[in-house]
JSON list of C-alpha atoms in Angstrom, two decimals:
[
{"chain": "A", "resi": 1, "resn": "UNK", "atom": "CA", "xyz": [-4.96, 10.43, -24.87]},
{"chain": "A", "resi": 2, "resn": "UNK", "atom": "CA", "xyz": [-5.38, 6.64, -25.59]},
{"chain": "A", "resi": 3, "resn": "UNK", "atom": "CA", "xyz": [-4.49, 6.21, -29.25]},
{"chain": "A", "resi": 4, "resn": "UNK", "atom": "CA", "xyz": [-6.53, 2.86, -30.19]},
{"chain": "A", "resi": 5, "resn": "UNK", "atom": "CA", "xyz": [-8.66, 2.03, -33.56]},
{"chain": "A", "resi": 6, "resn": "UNK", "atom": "CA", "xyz": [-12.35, 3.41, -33.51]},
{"chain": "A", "resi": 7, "resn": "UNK", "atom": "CA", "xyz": [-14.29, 0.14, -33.88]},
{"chain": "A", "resi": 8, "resn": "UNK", "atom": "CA", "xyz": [-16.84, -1.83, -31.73]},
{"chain": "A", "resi": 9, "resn": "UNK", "atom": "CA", "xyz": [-14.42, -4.16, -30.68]},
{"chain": "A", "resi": 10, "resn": "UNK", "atom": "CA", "xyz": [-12.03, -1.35, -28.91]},
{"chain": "A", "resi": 11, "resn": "UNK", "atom": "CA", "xyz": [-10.26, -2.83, -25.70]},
{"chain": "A", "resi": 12, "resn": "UNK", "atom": "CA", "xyz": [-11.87, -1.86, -22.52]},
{"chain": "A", "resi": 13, "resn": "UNK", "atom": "CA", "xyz": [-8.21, -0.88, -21.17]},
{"chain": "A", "resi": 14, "resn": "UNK", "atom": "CA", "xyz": [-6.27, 2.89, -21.58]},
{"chain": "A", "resi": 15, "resn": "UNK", "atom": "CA", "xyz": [-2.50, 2.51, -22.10]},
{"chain": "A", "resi": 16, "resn": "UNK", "atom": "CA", "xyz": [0.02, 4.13, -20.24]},
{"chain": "A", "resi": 17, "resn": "UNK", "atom": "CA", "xyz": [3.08, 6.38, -20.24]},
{"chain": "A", "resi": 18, "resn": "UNK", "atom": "CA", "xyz": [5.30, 4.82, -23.10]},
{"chain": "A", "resi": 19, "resn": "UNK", "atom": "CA", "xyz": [3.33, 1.39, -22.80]},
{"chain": "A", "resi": 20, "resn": "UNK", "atom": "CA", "xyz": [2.93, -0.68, -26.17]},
{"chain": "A", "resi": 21, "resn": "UNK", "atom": "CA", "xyz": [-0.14, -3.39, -26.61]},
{"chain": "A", "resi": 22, "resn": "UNK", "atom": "CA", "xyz": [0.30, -5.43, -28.83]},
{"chain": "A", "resi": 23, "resn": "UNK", "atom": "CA", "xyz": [-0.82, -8.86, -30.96]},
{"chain": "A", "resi": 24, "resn": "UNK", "atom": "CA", "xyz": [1.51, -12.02, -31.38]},
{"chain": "A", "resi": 25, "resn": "UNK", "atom": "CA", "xyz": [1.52, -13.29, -35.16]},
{"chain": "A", "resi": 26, "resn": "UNK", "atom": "CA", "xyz": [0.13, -16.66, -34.69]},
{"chain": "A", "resi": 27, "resn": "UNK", "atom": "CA", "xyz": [2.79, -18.23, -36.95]},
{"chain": "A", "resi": 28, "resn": "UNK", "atom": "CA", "xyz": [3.20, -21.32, -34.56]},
{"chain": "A", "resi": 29, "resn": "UNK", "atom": "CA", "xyz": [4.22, -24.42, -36.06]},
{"chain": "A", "resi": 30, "resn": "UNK", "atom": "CA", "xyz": [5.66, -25.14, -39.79]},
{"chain": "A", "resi": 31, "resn": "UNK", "atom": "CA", "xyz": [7.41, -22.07, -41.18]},
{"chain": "A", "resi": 32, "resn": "UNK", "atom": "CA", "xyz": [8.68, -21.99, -44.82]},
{"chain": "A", "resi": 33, "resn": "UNK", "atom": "CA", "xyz": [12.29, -20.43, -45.43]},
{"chain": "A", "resi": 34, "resn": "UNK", "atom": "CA", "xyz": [12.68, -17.51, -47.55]},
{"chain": "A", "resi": 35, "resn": "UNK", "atom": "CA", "xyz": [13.86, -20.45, -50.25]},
{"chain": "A", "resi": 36, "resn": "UNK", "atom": "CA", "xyz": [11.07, -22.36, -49.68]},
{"chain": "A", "resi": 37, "resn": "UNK", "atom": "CA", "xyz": [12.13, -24.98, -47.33]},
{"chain": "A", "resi": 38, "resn": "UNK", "atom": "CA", "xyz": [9.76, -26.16, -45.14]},
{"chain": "A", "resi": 39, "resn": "UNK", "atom": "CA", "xyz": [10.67, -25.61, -41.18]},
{"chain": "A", "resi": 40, "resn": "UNK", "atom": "CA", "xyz": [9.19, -28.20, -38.58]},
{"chain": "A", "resi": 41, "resn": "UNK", "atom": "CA", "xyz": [8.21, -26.35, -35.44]},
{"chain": "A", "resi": 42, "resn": "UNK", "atom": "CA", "xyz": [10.37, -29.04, -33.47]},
{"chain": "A", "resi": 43, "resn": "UNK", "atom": "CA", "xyz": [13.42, -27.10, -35.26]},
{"chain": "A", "resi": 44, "resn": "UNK", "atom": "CA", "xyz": [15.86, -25.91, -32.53]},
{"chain": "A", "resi": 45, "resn": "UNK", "atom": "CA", "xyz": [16.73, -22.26, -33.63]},
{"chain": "A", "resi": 46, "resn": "UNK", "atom": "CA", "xyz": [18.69, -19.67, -31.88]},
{"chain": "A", "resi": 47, "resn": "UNK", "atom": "CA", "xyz": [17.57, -16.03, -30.51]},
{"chain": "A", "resi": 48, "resn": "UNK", "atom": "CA", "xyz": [14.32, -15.19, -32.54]},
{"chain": "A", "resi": 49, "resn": "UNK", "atom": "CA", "xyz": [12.54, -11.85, -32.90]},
{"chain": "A", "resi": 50, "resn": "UNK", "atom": "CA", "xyz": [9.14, -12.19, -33.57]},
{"chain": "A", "resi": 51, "resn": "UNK", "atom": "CA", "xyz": [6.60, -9.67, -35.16]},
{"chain": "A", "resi": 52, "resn": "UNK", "atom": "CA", "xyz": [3.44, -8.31, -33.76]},
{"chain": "A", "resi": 53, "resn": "UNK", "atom": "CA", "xyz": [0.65, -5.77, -34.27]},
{"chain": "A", "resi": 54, "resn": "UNK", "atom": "CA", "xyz": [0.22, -2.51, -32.39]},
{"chain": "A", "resi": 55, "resn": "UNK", "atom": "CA", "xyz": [-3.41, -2.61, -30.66]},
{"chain": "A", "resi": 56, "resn": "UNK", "atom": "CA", "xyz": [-3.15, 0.01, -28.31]},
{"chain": "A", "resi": 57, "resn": "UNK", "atom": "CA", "xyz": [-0.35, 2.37, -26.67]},
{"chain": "A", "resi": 58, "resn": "UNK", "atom": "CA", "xyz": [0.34, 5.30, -23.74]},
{"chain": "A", "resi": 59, "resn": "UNK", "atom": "CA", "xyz": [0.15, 9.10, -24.05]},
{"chain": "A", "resi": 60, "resn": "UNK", "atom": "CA", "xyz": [4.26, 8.91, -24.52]},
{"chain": "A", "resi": 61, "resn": "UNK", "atom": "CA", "xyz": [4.54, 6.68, -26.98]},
{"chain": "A", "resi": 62, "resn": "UNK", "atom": "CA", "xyz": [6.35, 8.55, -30.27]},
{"chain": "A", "resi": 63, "resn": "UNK", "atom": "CA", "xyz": [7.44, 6.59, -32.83]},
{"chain": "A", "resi": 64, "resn": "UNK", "atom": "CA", "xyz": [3.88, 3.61, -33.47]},
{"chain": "A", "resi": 65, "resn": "UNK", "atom": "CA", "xyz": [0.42, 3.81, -33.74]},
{"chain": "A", "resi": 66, "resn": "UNK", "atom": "CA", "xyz": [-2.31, 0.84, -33.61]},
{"chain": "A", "resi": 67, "resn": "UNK", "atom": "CA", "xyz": [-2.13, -0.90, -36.78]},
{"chain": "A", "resi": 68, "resn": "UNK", "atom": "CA", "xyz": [1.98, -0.77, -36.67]},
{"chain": "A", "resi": 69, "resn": "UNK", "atom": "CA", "xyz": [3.71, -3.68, -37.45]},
{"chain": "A", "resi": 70, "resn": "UNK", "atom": "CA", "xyz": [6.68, -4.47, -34.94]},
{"chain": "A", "resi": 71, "resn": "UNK", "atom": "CA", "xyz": [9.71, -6.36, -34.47]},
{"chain": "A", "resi": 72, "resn": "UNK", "atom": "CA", "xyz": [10.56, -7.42, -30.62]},
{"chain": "A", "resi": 73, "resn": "UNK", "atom": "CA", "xyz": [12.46, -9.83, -28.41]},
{"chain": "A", "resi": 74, "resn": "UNK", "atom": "CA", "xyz": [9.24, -12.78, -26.71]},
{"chain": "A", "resi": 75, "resn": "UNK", "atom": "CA", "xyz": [12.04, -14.04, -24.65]},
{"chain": "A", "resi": 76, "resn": "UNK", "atom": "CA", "xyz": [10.59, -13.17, -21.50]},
{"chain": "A", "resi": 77, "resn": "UNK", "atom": "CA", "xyz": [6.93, -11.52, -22.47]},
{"chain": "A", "resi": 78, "resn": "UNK", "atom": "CA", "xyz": [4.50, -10.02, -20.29]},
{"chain": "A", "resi": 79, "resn": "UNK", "atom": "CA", "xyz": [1.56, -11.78, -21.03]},
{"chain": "A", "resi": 80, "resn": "UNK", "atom": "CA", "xyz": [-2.00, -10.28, -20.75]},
{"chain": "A", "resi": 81, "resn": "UNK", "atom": "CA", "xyz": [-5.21, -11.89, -21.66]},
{"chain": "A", "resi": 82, "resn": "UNK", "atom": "CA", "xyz": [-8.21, -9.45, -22.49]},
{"chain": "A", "resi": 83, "resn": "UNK", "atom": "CA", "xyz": [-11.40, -10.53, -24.13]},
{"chain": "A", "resi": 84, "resn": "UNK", "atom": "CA", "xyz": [-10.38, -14.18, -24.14]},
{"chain": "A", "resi": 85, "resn": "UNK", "atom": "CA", "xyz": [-7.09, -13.34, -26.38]},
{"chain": "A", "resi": 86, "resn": "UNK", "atom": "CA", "xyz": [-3.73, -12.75, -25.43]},
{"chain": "A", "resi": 87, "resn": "UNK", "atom": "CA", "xyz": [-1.73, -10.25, -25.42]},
{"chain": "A", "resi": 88, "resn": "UNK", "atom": "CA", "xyz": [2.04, -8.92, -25.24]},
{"chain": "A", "resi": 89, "resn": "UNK", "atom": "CA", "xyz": [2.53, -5.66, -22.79]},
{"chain": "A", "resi": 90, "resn": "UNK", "atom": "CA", "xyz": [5.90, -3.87, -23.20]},
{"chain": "A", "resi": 91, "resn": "UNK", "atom": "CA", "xyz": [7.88, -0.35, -23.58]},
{"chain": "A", "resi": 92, "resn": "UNK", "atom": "CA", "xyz": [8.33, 1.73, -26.38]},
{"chain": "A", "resi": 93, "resn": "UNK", "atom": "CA", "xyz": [11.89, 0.99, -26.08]},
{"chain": "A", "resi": 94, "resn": "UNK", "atom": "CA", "xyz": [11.79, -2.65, -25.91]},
{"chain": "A", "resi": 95, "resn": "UNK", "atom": "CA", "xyz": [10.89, -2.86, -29.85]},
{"chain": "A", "resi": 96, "resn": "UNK", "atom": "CA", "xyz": [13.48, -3.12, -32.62]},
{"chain": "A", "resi": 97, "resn": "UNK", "atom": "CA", "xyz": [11.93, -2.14, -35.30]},
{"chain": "A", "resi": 98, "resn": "UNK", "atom": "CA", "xyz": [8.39, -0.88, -37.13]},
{"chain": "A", "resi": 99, "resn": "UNK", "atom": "CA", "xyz": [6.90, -1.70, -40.66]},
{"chain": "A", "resi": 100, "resn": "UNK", "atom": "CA", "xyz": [4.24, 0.45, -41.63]},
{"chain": "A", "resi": 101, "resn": "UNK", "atom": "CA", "xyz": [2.81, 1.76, -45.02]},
{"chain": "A", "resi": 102, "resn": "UNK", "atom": "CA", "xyz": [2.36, 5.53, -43.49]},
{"chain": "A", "resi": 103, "resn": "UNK", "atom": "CA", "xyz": [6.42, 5.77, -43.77]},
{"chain": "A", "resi": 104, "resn": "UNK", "atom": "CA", "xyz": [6.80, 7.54, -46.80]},
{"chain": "A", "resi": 105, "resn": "UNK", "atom": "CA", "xyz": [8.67, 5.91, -49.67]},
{"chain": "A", "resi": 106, "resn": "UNK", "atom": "CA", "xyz": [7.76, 2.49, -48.23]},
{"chain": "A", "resi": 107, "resn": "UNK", "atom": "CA", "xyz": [6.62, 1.22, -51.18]},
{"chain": "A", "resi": 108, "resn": "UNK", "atom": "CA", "xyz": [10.15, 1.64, -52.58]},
{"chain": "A", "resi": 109, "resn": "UNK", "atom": "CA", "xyz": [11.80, 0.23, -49.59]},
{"chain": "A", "resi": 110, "resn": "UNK", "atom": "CA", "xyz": [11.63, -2.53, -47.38]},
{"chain": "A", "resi": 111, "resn": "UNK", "atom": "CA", "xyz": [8.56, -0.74, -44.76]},
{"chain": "A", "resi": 112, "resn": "UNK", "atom": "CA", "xyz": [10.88, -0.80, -41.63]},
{"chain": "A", "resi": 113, "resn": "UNK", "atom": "CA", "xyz": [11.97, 1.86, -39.60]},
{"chain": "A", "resi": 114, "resn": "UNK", "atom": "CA", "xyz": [15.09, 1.53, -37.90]}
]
């Protein structure tokens, strides 16, 4: 069973095995430190994770639902555009790490599930 949101704008695709859909942030550009310091885009910084949102994933996915926030590698993403936007298609195993409020205790800890 495909487990995507129940809204008019649900994707027009059914996920597979332990396949993840998901949403880049759109953070390009200027990023502020956690001090405050102001990033250019142009900065040269080394192996980045980058977070995303779950939109849609396979009958043998376990551990995320749509709506999950996760952590993965966009070194070498495969891209997918569906509607007009993009999106990133990967395996359950290629993501580091989820933040979600349905963890329990979450709002006493830092949301992610490692």
């Amino acid at each position: 069973m495909d487990r995507t949101p129940d809204h008019p704008d649900k994707l027009p695709i059914r996920m597979l095995h332990d396949r993840v859909l998901v949403r880049q942030d759109t953070s390009e550009g200027e990023r502020r430190s956690g001090g405050g310091i102001l990033i250019p885009a142009t900065a040269a910084v080394g192996r980045r994770l980058a977070w995303a949102e779950v939109v849609a994933v396979g009958q043998n996915v376990r551990t995320v639902e749509p709506g999950d926030r996760v952590l993965y590698d966009p070194e070498d993403p495969a891209e997918v555009e569906v509607r007009g936007i993009s999106y990133v298609l990967m395996r359950e195993r290629d993501l580091h790490a989820v933040a979600a409020d349905r963890f329990e205790g979450s709002q006493d800890s830092t949301g992610l599930y490692l």
